[in-house]
PDB file of C-alpha atoms in Angstrom:
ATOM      1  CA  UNK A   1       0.000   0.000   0.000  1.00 62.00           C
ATOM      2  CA  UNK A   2       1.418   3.320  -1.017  1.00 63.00           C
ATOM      3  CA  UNK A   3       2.364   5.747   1.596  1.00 66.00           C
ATOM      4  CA  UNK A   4      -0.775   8.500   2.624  1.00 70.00           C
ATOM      5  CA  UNK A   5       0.124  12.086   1.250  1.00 75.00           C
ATOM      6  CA  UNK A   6      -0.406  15.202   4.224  1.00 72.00           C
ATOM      7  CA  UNK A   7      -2.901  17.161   2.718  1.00 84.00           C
ATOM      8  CA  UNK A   8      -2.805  20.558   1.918  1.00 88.00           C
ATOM      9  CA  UNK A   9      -3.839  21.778   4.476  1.00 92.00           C
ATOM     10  CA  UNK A  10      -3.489  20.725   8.027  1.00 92.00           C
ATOM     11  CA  UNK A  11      -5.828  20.496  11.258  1.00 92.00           C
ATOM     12  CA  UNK A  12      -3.750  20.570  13.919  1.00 93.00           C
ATOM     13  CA  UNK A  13      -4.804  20.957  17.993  1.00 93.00           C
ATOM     14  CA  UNK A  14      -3.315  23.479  19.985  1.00 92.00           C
ATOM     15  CA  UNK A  15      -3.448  22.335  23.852  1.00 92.00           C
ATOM     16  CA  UNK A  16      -3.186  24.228  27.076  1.00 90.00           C
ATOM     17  CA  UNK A  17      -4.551  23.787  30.294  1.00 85.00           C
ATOM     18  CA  UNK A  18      -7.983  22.380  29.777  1.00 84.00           C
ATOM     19  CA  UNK A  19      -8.167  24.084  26.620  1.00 86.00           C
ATOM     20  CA  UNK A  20      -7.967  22.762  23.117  1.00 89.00           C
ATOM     21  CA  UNK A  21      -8.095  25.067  19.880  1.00 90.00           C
ATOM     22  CA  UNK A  22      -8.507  23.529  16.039  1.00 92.00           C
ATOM     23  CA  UNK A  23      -6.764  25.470  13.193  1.00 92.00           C
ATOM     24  CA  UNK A  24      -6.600  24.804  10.070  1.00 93.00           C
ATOM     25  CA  UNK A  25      -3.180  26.241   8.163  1.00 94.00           C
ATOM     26  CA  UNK A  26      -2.154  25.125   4.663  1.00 94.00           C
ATOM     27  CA  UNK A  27       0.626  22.866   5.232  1.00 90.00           C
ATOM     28  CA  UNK A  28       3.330  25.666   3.669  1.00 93.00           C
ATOM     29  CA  UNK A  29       2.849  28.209   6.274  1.00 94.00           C
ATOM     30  CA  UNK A  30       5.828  28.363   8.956  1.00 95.00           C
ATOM     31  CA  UNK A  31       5.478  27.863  12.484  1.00 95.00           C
ATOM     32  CA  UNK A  32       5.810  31.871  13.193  1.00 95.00           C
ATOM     33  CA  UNK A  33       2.187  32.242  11.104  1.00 96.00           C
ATOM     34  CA  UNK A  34       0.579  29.038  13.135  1.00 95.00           C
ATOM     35  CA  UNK A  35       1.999  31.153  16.557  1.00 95.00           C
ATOM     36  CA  UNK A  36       0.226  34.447  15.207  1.00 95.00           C
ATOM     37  CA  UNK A  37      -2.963  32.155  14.635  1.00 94.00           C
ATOM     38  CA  UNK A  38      -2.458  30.867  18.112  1.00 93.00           C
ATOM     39  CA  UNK A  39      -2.120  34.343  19.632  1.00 94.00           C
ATOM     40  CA  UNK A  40      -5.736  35.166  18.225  1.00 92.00           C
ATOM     41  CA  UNK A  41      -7.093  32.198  19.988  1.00 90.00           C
ATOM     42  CA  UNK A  42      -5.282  32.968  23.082  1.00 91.00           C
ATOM     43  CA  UNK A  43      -6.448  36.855  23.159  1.00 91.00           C
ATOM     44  CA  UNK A  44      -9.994  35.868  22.321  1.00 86.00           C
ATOM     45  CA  UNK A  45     -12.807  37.281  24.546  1.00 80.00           C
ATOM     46  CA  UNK A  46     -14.206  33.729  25.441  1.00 75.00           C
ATOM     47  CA  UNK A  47     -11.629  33.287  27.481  1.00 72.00           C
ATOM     48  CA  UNK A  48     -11.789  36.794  29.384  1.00 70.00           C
ATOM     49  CA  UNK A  49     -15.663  35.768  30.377  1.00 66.00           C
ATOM     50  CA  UNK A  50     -16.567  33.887  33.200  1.00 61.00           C
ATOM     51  CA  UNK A  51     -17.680  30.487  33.525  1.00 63.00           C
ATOM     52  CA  UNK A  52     -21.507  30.621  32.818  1.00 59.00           C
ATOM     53  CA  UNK A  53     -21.677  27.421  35.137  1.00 59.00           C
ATOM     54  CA  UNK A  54     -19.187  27.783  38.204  1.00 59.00           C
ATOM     55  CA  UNK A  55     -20.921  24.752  39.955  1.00 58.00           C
ATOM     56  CA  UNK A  56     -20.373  22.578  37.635  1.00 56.00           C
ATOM     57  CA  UNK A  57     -16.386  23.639  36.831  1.00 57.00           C
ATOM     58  CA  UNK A  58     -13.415  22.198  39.174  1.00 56.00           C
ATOM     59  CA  UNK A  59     -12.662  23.355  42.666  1.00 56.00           C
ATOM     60  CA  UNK A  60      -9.089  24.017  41.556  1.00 60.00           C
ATOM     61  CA  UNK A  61     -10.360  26.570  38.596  1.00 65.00           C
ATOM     62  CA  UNK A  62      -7.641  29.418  39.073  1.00 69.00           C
ATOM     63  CA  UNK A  63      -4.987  26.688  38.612  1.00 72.00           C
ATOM     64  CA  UNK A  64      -6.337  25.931  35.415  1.00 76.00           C
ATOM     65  CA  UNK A  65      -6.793  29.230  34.228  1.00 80.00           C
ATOM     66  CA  UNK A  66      -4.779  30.380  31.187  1.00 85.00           C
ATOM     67  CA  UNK A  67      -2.495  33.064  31.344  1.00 86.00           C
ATOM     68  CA  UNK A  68      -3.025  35.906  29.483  1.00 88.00           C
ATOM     69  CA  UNK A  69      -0.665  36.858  26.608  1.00 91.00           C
ATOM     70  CA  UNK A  70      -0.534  40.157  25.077  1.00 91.00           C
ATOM     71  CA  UNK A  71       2.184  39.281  22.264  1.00 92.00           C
ATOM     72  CA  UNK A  72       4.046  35.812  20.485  1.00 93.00           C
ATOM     73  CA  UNK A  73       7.171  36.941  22.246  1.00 94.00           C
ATOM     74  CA  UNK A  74       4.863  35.372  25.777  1.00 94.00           C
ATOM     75  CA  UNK A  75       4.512  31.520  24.589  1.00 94.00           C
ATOM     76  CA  UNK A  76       6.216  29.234  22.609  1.00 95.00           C
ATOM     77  CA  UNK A  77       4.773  26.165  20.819  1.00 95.00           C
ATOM     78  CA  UNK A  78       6.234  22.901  21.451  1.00 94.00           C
ATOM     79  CA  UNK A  79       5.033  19.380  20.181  1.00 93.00           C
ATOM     80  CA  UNK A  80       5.786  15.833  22.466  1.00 90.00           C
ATOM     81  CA  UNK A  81       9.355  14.332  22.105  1.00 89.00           C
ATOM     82  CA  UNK A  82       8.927  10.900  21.160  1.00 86.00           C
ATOM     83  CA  UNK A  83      11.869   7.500  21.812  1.00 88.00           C
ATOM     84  CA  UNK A  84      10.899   4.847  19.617  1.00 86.00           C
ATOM     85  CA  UNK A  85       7.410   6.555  18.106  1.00 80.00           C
ATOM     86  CA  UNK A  86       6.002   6.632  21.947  1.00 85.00           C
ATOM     87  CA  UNK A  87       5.806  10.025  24.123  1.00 83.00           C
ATOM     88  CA  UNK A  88       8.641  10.608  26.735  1.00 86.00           C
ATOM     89  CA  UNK A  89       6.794  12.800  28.351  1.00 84.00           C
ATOM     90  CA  UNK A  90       9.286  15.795  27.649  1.00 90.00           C
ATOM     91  CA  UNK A  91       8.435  18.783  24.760  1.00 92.00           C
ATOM     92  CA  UNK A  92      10.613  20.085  22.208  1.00 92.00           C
ATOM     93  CA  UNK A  93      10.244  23.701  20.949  1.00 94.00           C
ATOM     94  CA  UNK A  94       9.207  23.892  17.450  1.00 94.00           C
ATOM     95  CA  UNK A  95      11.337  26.010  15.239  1.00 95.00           C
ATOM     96  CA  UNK A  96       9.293  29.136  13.924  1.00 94.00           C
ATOM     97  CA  UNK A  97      11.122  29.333  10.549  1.00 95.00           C
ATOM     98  CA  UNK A  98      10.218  25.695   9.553  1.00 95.00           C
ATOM     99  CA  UNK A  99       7.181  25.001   7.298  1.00 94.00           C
ATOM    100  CA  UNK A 100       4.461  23.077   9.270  1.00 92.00           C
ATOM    101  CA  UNK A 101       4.087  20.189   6.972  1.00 90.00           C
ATOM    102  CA  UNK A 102       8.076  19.342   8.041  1.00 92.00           C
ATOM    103  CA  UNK A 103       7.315  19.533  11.428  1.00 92.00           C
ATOM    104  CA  UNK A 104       3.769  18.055  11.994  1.00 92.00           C
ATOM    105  CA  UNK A 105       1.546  15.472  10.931  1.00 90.00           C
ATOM    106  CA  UNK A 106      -2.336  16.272  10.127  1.00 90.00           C
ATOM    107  CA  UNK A 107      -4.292  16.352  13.584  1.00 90.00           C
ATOM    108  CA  UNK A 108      -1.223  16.589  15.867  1.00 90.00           C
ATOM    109  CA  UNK A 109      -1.814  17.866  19.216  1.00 92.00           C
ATOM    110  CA  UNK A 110       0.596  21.192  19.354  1.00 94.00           C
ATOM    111  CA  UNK A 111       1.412  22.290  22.881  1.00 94.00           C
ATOM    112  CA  UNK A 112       1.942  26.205  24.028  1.00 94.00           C
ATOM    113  CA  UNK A 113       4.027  26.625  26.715  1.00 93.00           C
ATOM    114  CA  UNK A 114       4.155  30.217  28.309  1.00 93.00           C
ATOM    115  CA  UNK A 115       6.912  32.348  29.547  1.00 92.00           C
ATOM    116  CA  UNK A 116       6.834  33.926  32.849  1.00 91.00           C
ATOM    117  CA  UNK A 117       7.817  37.781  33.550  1.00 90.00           C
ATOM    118  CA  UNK A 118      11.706  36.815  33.560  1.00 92.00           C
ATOM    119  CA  UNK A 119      11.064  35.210  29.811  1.00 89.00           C
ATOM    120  CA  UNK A 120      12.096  31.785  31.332  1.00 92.00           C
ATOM    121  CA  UNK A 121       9.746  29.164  29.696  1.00 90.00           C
ATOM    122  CA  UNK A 122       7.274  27.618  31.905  1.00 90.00           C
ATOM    123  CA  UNK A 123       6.647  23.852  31.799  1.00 90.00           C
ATOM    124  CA  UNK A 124       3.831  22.802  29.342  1.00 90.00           C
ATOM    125  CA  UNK A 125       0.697  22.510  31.375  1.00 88.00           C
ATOM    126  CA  UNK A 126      -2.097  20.595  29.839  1.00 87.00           C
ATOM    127  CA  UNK A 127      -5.087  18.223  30.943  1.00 81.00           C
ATOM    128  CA  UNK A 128      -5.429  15.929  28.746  1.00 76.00           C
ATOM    129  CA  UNK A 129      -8.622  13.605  29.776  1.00 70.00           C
ATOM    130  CA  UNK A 130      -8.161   9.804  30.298  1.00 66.00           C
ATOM    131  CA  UNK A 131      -9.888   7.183  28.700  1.00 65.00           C
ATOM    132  CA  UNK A 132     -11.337   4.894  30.324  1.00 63.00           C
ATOM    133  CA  UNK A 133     -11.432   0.983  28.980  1.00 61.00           C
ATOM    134  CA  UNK A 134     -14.550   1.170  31.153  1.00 62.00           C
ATOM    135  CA  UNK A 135     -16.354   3.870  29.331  1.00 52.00           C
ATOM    136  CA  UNK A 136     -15.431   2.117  26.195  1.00 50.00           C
ATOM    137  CA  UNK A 137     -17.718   0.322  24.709  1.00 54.00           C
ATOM    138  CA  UNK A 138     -16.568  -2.631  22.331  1.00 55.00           C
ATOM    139  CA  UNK A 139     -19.057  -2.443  18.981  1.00 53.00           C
ATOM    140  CA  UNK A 140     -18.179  -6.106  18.193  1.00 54.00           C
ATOM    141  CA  UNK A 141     -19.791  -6.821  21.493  1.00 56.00           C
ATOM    142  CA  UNK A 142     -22.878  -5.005  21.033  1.00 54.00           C
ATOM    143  CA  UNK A 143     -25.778  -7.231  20.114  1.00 55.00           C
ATOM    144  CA  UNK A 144     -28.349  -5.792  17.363  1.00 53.00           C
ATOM    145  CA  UNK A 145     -31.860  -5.204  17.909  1.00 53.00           C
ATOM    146  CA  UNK A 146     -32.879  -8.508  17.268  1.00 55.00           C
ATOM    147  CA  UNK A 147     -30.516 -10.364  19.049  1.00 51.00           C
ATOM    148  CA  UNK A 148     -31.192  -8.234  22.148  1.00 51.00           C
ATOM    149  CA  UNK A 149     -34.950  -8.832  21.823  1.00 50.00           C
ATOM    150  CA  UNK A 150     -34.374 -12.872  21.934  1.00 50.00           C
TER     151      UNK A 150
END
């Protein structure tokens, strides 16, 4: 079988906190013009307003909060170092001169990691939900409608 093309243009997730952001950017634009597209996301008003739902939101909510960023000189994007095509848990800055489609695959998850006031960068912070094998439900194991009537 011959080996799948990237398309032209890419989806790709941008991750932070408990917050996840699809863009789509032709696979020729550089990581600098994904960072700009980031920024808008970042600076948007939904994530000035408050939580129409506090009750139902985490206990630990400021924790969680994103930091504000006024400029692409405040964050960094950074995808997961992999050993052996398996995540090591560590990030690697990605270089903002290189075109995406060198650096990415279609629907990779792209991580931002902030800068505090010294312009040190922070460690990525991201919640990334688990899945469960017991929320997962098998569809071989599922019985039709008939069967289930029987």
């Amino acid at each position: 079988m011959p080996p799948r093309h990237q398309p032209k243009n890419l989806i790709l997730l941008f991750k932070t906190h408990k917050l996840t952001v699809f863009l789509t950017l032709p696979g020729t634009s550089t990581v600098a013009e994904a960072k700009a597209e980031a920024l808008t996301a970042l600076t948007s008003s939904v994530l000035q307003n408050p939580e129409p739902h506090p009750e139902l939101m985490d206990e630990d909510d400021e924790e969680w909060k994103v930091p504000r960023v006024s400029s692409v000189d405040d964050f960094e994007l950074a995808r997961v170092a992999k050993a052996q095509g398996r995540p090591t848990g560590r990030y690697e800055k990605l270089d903002p001169t290189a075109q995406l489609k060198n650096v990415v695959s279609n629907w990779d998850p792209i991580f931002v990691q902030f800068r505090d006031e010294s312009g040190e960068l922070l460690p990525v912070k991201v919640s990334i939900p688990p899945i469960s094998p017991e929320e997962y439900e098998d569809p071989s194991t599922q019985k039709g409608k008939r069967k289930a009537d029987e």
